[in-house]
mmCIF file of C-alpha atoms and ligand atoms in Angstrom:
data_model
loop_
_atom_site.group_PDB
_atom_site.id
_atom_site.type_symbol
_atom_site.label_atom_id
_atom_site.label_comp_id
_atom_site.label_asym_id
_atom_site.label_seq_id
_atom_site.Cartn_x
_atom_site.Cartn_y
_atom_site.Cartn_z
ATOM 1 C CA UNK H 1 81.209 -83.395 -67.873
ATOM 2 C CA UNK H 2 81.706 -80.754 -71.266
ATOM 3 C CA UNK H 3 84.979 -80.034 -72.616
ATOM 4 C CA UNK H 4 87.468 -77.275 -71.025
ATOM 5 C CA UNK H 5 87.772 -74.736 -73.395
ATOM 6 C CA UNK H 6 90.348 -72.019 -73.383
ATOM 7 C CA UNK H 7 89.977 -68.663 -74.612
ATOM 8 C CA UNK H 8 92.895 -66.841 -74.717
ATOM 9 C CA UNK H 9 91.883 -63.324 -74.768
ATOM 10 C CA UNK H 10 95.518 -61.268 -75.428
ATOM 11 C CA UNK H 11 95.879 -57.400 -75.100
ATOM 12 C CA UNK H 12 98.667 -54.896 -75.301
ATOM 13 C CA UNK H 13 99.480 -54.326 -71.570
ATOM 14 C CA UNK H 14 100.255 -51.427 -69.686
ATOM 15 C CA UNK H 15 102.501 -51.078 -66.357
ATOM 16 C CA UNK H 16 101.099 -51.189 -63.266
ATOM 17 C CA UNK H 17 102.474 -48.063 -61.747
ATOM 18 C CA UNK H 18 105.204 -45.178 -62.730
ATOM 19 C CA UNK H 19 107.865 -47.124 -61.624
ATOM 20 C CA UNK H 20 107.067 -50.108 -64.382
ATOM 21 C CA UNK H 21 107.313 -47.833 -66.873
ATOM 22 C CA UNK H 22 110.703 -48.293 -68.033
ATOM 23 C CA UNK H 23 110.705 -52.282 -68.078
ATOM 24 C CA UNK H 24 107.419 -51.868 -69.752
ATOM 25 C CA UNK H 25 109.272 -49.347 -72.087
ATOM 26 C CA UNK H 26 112.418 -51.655 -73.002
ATOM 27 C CA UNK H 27 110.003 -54.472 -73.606
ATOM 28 C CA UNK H 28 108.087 -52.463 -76.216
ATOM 29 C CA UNK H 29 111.459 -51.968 -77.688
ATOM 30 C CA UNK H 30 112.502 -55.878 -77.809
ATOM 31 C CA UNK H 31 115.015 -54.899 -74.797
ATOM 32 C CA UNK H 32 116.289 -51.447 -75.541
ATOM 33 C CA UNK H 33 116.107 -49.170 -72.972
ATOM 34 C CA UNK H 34 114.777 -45.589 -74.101
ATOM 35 C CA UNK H 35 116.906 -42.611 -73.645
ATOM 36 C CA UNK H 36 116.255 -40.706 -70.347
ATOM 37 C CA UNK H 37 114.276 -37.936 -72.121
ATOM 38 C CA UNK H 38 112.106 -41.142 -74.082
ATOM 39 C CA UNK H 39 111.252 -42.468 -70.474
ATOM 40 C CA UNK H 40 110.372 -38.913 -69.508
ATOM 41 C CA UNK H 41 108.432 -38.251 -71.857
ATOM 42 C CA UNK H 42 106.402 -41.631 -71.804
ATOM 43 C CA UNK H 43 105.911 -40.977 -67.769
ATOM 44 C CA UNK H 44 104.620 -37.424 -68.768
ATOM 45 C CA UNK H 45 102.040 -38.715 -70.594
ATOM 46 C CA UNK H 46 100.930 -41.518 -68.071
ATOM 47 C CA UNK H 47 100.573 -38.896 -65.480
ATOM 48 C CA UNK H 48 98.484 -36.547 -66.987
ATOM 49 C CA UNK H 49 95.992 -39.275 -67.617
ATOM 50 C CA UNK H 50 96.395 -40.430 -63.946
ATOM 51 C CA UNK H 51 97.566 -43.552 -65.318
ATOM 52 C CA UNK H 52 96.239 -45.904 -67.962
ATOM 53 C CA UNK H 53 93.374 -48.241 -67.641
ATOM 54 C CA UNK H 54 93.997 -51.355 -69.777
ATOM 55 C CA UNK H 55 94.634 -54.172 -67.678
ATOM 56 C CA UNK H 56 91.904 -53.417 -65.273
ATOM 57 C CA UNK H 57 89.499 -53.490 -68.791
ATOM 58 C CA UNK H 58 90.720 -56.042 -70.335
ATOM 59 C CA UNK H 59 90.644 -58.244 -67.202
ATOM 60 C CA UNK H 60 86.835 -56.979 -66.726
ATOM 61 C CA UNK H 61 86.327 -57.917 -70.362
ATOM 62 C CA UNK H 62 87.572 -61.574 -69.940
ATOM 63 C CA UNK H 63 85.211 -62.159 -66.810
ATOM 64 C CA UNK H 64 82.201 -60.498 -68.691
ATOM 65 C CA UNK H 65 83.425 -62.877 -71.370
ATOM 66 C CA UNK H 66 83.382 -66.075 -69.348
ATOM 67 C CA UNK H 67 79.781 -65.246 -67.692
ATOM 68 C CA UNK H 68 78.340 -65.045 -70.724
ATOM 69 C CA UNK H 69 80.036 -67.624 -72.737
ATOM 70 C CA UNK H 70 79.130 -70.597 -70.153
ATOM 71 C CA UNK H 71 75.334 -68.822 -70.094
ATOM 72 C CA UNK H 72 73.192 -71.900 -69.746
ATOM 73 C CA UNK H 73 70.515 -69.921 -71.981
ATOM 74 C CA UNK H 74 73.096 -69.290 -75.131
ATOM 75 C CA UNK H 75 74.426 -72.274 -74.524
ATOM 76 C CA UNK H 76 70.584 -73.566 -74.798
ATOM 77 C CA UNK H 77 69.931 -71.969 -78.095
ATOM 78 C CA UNK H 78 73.296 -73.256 -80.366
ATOM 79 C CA UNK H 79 72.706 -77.113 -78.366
ATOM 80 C CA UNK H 80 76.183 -77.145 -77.341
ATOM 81 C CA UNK H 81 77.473 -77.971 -73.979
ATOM 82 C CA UNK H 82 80.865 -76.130 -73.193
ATOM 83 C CA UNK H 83 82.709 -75.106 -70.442
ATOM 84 C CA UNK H 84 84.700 -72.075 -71.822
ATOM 85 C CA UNK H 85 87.686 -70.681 -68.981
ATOM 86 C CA UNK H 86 89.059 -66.951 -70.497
ATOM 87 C CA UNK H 87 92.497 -66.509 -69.884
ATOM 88 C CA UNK H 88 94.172 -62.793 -70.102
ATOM 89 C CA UNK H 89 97.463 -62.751 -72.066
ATOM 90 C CA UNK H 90 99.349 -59.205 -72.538
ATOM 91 C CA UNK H 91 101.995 -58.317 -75.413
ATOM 92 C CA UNK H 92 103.987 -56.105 -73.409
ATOM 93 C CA UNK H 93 103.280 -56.395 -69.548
ATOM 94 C CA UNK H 94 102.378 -59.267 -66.832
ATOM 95 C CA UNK H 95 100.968 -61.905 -67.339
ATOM 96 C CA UNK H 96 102.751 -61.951 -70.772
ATOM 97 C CA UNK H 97 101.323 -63.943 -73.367
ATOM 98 C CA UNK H 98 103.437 -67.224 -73.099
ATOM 99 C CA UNK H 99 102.835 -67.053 -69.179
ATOM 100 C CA UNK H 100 99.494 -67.307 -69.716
ATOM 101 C CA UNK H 101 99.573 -70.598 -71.967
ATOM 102 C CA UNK H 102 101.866 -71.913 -69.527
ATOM 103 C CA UNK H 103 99.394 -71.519 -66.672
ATOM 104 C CA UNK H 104 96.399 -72.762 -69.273
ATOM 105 C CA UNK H 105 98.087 -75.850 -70.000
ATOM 106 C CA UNK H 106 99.129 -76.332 -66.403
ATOM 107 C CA UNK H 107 94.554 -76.192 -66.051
ATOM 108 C CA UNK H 108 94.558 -79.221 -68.567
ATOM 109 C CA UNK H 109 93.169 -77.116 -71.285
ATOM 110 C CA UNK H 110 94.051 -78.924 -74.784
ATOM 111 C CA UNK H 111 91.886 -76.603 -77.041
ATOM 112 C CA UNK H 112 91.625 -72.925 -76.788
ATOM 113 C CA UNK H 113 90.487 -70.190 -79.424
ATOM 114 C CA UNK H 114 93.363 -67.356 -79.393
ATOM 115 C CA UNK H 115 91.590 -63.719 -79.913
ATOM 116 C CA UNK H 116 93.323 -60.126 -79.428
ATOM 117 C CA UNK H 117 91.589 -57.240 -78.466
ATOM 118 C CA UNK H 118 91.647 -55.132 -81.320
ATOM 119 C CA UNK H 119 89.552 -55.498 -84.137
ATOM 120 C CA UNK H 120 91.636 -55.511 -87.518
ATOM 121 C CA UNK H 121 94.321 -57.886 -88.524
ATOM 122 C CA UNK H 122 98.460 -56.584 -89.568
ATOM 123 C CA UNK H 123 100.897 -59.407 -89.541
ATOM 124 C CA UNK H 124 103.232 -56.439 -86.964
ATOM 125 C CA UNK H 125 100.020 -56.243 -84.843
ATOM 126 C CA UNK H 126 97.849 -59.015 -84.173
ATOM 127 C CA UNK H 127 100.007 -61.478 -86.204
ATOM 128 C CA UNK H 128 102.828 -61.289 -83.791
ATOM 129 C CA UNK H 129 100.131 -62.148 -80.667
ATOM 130 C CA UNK H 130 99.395 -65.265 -83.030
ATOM 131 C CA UNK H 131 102.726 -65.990 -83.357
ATOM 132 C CA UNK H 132 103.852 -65.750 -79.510
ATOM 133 C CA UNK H 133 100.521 -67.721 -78.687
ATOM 134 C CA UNK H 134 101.118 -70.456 -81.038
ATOM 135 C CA UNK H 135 105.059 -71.134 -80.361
ATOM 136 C CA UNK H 136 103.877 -72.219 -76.638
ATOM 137 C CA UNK H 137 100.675 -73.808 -77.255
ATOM 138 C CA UNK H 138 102.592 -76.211 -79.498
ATOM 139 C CA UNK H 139 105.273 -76.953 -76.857
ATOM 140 C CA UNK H 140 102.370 -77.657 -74.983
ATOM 141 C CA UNK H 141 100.264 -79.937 -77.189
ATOM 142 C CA UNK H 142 97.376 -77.291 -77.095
ATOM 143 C CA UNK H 143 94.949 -77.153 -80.364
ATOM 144 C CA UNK H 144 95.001 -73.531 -81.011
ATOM 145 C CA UNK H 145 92.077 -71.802 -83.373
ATOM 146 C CA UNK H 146 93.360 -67.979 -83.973
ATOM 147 C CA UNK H 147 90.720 -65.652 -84.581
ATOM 148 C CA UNK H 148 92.986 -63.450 -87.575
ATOM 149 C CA UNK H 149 90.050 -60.306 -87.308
ATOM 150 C CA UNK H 150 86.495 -59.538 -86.188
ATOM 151 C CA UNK H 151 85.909 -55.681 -87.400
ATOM 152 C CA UNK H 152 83.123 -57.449 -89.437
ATOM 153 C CA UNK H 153 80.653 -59.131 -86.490
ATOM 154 C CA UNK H 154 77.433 -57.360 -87.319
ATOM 155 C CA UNK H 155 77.340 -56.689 -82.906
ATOM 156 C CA UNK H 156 80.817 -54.466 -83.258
ATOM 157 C CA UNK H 157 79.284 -52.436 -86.076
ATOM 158 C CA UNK H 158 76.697 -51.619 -84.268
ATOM 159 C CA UNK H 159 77.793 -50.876 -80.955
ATOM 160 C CA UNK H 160 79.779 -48.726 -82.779
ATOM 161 C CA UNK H 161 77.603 -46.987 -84.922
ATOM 162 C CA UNK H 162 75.797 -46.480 -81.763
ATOM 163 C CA UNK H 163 78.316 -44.735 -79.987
ATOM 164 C CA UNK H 164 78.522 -42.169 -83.094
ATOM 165 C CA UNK H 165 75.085 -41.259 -82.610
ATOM 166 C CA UNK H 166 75.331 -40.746 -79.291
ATOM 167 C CA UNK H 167 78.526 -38.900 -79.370
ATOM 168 C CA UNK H 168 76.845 -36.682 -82.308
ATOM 169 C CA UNK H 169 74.091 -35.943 -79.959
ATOM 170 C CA UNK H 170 76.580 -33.686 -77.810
ATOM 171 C CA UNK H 171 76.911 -31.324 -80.627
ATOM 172 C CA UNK H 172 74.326 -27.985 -81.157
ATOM 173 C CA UNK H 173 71.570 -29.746 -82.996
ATOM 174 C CA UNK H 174 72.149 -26.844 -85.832
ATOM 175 C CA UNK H 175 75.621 -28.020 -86.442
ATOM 176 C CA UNK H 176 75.121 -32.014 -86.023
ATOM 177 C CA UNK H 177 74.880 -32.130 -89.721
ATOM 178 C CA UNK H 178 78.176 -30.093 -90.693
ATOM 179 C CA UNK H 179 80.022 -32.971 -88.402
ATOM 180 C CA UNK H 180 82.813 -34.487 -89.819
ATOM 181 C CA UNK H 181 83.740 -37.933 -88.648
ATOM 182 C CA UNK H 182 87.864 -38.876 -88.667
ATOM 183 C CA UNK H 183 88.021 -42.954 -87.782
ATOM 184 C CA UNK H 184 91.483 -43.510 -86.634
ATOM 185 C CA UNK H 185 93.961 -46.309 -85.369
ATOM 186 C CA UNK H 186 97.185 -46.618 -84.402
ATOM 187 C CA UNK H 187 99.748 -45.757 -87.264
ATOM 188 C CA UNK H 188 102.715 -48.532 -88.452
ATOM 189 C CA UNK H 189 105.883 -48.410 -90.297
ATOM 190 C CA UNK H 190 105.020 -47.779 -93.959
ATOM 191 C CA UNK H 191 106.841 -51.341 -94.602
ATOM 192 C CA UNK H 192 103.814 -53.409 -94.437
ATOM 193 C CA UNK H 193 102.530 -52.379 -97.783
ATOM 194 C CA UNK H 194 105.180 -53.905 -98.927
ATOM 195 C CA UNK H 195 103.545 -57.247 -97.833
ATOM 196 C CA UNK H 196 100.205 -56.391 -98.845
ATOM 197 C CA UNK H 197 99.313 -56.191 -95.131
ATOM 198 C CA UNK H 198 95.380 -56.049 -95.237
ATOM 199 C CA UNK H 199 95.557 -53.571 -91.861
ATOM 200 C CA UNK H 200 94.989 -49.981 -94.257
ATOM 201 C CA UNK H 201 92.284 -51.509 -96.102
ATOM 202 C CA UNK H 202 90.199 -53.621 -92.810
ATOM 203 C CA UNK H 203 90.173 -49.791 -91.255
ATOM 204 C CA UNK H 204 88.749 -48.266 -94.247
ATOM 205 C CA UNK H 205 85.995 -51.095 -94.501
ATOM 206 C CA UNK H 206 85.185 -51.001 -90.884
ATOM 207 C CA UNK H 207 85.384 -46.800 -91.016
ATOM 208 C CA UNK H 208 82.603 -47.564 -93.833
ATOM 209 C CA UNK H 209 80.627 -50.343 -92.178
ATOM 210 C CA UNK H 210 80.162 -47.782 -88.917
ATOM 211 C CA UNK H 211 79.091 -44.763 -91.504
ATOM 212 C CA UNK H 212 76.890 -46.381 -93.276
ATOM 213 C CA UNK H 213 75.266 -48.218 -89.884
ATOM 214 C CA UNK H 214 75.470 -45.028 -88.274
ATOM 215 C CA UNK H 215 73.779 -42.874 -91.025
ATOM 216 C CA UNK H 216 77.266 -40.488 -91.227
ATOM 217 C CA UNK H 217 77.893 -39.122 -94.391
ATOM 218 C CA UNK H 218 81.400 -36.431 -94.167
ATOM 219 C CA UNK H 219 84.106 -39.540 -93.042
ATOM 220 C CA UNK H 220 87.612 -39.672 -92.995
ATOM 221 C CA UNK H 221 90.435 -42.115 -92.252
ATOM 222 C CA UNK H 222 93.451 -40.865 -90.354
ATOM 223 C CA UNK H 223 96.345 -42.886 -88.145
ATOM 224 C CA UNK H 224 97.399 -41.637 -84.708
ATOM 225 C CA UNK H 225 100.082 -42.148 -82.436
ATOM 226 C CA UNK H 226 103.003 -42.564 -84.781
ATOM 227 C CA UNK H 227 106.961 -43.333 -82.460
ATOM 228 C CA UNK H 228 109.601 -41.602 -84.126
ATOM 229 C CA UNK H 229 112.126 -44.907 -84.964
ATOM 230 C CA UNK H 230 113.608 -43.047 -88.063
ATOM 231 C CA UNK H 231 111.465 -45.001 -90.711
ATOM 232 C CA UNK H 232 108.255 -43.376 -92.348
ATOM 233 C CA UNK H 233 104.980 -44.301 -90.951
ATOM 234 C CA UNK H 234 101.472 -44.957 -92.377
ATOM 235 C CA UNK H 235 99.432 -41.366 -92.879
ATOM 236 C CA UNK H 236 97.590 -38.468 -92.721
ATOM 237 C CA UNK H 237 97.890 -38.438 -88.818
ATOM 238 C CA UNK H 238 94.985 -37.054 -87.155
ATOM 239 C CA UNK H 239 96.784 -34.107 -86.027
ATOM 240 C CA UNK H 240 97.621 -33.228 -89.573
ATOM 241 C CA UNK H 241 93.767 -34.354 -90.670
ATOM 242 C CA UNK H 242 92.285 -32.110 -88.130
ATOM 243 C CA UNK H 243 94.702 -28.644 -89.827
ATOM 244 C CA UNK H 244 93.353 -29.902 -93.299
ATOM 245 C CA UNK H 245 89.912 -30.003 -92.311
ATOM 246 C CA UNK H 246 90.098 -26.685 -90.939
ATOM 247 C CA UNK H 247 91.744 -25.377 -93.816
ATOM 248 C CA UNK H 248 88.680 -26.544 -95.585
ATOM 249 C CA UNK H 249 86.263 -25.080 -93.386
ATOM 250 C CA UNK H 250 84.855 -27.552 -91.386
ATOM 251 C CA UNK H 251 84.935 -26.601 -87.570
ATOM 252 C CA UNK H 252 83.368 -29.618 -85.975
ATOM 253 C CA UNK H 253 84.871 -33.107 -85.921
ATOM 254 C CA UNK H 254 83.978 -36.480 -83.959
ATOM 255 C CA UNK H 255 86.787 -39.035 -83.440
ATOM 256 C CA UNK H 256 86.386 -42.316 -83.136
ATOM 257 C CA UNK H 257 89.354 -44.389 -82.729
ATOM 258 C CA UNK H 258 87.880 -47.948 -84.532
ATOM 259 C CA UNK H 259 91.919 -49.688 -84.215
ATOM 260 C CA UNK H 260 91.286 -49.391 -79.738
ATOM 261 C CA UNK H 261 88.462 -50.802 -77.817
ATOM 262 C CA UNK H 262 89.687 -49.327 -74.299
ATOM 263 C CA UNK H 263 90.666 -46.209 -72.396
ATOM 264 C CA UNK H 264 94.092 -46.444 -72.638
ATOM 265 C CA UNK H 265 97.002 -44.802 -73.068
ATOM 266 C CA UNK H 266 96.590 -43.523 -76.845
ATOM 267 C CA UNK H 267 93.077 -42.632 -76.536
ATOM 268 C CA UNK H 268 93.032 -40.691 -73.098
ATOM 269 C CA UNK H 269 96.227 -38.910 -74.250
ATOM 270 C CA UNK H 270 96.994 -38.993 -78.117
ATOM 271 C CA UNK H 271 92.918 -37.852 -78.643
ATOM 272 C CA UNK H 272 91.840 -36.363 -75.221
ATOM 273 C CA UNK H 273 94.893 -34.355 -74.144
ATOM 274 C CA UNK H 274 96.573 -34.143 -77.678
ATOM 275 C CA UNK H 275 94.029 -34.132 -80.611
ATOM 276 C CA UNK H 276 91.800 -31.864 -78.941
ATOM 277 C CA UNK H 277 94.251 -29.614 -77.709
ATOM 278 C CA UNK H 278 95.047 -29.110 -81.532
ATOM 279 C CA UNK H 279 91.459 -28.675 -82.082
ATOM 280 C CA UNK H 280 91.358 -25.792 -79.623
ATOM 281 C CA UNK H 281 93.884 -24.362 -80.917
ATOM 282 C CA UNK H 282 92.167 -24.342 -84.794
ATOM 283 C CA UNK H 283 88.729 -23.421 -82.550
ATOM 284 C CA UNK H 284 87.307 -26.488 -83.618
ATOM 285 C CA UNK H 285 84.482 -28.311 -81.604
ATOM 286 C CA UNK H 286 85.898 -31.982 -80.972
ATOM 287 C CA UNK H 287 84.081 -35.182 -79.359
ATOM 288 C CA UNK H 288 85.205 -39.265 -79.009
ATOM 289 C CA UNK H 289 82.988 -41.449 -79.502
ATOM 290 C CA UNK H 290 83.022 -43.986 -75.950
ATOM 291 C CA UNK H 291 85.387 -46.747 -75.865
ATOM 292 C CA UNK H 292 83.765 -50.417 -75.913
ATOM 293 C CA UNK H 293 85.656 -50.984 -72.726
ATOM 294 C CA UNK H 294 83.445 -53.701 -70.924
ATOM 295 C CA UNK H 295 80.250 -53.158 -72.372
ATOM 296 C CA UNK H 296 77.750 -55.827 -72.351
ATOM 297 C CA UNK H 297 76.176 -55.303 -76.171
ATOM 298 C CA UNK H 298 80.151 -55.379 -77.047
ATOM 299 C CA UNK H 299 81.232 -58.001 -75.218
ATOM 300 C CA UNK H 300 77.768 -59.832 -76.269
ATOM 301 C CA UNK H 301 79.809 -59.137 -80.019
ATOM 302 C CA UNK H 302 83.175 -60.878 -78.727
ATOM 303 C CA UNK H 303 81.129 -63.893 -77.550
ATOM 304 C CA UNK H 304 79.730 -65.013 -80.941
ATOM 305 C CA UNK H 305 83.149 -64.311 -82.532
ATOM 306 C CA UNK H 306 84.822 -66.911 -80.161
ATOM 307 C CA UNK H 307 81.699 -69.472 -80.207
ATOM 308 C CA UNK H 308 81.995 -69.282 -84.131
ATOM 309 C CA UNK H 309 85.533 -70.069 -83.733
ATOM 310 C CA UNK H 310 85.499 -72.471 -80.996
ATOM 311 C CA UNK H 311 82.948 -75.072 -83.225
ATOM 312 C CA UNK H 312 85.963 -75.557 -84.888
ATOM 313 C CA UNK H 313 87.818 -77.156 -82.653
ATOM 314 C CA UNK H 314 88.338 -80.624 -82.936
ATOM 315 C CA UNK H 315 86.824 -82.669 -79.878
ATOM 316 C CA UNK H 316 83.916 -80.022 -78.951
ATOM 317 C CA UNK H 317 80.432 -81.173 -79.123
ATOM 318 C CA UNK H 318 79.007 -78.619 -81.114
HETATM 319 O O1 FEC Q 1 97.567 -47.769 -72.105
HETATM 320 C C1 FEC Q 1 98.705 -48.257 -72.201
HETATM 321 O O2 FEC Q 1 99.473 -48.267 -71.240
HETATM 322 C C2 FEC Q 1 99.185 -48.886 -73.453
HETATM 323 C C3 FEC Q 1 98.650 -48.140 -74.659
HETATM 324 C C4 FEC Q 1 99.108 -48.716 -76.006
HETATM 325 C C5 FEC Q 1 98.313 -49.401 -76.884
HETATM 326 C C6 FEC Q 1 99.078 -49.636 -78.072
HETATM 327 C C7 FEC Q 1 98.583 -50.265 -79.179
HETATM 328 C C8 FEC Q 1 99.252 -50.478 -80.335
HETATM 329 N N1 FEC Q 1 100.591 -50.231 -80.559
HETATM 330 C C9 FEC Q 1 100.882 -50.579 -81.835
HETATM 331 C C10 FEC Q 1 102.118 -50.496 -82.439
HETATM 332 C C11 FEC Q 1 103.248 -49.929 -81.875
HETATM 333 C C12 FEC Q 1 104.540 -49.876 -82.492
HETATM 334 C C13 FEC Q 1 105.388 -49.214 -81.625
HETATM 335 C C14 FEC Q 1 104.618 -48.865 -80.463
HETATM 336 C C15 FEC Q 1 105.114 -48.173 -79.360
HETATM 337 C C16 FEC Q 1 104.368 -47.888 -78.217
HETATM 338 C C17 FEC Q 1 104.881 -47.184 -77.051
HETATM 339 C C18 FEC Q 1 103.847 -47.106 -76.123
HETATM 340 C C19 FEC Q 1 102.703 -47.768 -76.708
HETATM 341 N N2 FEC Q 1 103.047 -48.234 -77.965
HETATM 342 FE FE1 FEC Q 1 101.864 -49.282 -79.236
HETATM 343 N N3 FEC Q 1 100.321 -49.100 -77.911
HETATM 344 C C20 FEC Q 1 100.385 -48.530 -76.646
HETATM 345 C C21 FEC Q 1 101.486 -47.898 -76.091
HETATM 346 N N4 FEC Q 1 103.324 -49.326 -80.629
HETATM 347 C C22 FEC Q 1 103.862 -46.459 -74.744
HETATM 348 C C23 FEC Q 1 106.311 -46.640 -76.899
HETATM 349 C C24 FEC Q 1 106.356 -45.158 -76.837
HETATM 350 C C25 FEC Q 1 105.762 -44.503 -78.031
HETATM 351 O O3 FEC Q 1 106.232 -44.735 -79.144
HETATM 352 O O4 FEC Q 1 104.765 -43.784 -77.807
HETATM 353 C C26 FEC Q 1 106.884 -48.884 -81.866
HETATM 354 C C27 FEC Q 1 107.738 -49.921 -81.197
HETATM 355 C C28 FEC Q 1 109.210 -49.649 -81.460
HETATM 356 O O5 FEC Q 1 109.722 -48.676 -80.895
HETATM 357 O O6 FEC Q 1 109.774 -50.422 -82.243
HETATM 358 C C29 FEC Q 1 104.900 -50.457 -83.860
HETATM 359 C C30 FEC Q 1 99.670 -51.073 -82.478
HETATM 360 C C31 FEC Q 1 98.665 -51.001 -81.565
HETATM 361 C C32 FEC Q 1 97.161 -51.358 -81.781
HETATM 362 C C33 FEC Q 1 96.937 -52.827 -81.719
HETATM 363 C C34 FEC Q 1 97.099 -53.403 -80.340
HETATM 364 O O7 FEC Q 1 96.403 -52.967 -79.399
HETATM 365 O O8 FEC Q 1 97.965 -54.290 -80.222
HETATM 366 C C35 FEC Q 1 99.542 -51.557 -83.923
HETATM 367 C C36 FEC Q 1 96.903 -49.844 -76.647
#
């Protein structure tokens, strides 16, 4: 019999319905509840989008993931023998991140590789999944390998740079080469750089990696979806990106938000209600590239990025 091995695949979490929204909401906020016109406006924006789509993703991304990680064939070509189970684990909503190790060590797993689903590291982002994961996996004896970033697996890149050229392919083919492309991911409190956070300069490489696989030359780098907590936040946002370019002439743009990898909440809204509402309004042509969502080529990506990881647990026959 192989080895149990845990993946703990952790994403942001959404609420299941309108009427989560405010326990979702205080949650986000470590337990503050927002004002009445904060909630209001937060349900406002669910609705229009007819609700968000992350958990059902993610939770299609963690079965893809499992299929394909126990694939006899791949598991044929690296002469391993595993038996991988992927666990979901959510930052802000059911079943919350320490839930989820309790329930994996509750299975008997004793190693697991912990991975979040979005591709560049900040110790306020993806170090704070770590973090959660790590406290209860060492309450409960469980070897943990974190997986700190993957923007660099060759697979992303490319289903990525794939998704520009077929997103480029929707504009007139006499304007496809006056298209500007604005990478963008969620924005954070201008405090990190205080720590050196890598998180500005991962999106900038992986903004790169995607132009340069994709054949794009007219890039840019802007942040998105900023709260308003009464600190400053990391910049240009998008909004303010899109007036620049305008001012500079350019009147086609293609967004592709490299910080997400589903059709949530900040990409339905914050780029397909918001950022191209803008772009209307400066009569610019706008188009996003796809989300990865549950892709095969991208979960294909995720899978070597958590069978590099796993070899170095302790225990697996690798
Ligand atoms: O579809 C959905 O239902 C959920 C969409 C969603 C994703 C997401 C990803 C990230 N966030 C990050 C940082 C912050 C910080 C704050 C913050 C606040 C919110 C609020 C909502 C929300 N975030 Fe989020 N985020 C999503 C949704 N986020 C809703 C609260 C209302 C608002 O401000 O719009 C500020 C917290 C505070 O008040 O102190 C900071 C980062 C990511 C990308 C990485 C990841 O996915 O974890 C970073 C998806």
């Amino acid at each position: 019999m192989s080895d149990l091995t845990g993946v703990l695949l952790m994403a942001y979490g959404s609420p299941d319905n309108i009427e989560d929204v405010e326990a979702y909401y205080t949650h986000i906020r470590r337990g503050r509840k927002p004002s009445e016109e904060q909630l209001a406006d937060l349900v406002g924006r669910y609705e229009k989008i007819g609700g968000s789509q992350l958990n059902r993703i993610t939770f299609a991304v963690a079965e893809a993931m499992q299929a394909r990680l126990n694939d006899g064939e791949a598991d044929a070509q690296d002469g391993s023998e595993r038996n991988f189970r992927v666990y979901v684990g959510m930052k802000h909503w059911h079943p919350y991140i320490a839930d989820t190790v309790d329930t994996m060590a509750g299975d008997g797993v004793k190693r697991a590789v912990a991975m979040v689903l979005t591709p560049q590291y900040s110790k306020m982002s993806v170090g704070e999944y770590l973090r959660t994961a790590r406290e209860r996996a060492t309450e409960h004896g469980i070897e943990l390998i974190d997986v700190h970033q993957w923007w660099d697996e060759r697979g992303y890149i490319d289903f990525m740079a794939d998704r520009v050229k077929e997103a480029l392919a929707r504009f007139n083919e006499s304007d496809r080469s006056q298209v500007h492309a604005v990478f963008t991911a969620h924005s954070l409190p201008e405090r990190i750089l205080q720590w050196d956070d890598p998180y500005p300069k991962q999106l900038l490489q992986t903004s790169e990696a995607i132009s340069a696989a994709a054949g794009v030359h007219s890039w840019h780098f802007a942040y998105q979806s900023a709260s308003h907590t009464g600190e400053p936040w990391l910049g240009p946002d998008v909004l303010e990106k899109l007036e620049e370019l305008r001012k500079s002439g350019v009147r086609s743009v293609l967004v592709c938000p490299v910080g997400f990898v589903s059709d949530h909440l900040e990409v339905r809204y914050d780029i397909d209600v918001e950022a191209a509402e803008k772009a209307k309004e400066l009569d610019m042509h706008l188009e996003r590239t796809a989300s990865p969502n549950d892709h095969a080529a991208f979960v294909d990506a995720l899978t070597h990025v958590v069978r590099r990881h796993a070899a170095q647990l302790t225990g697996q026959r690798a």
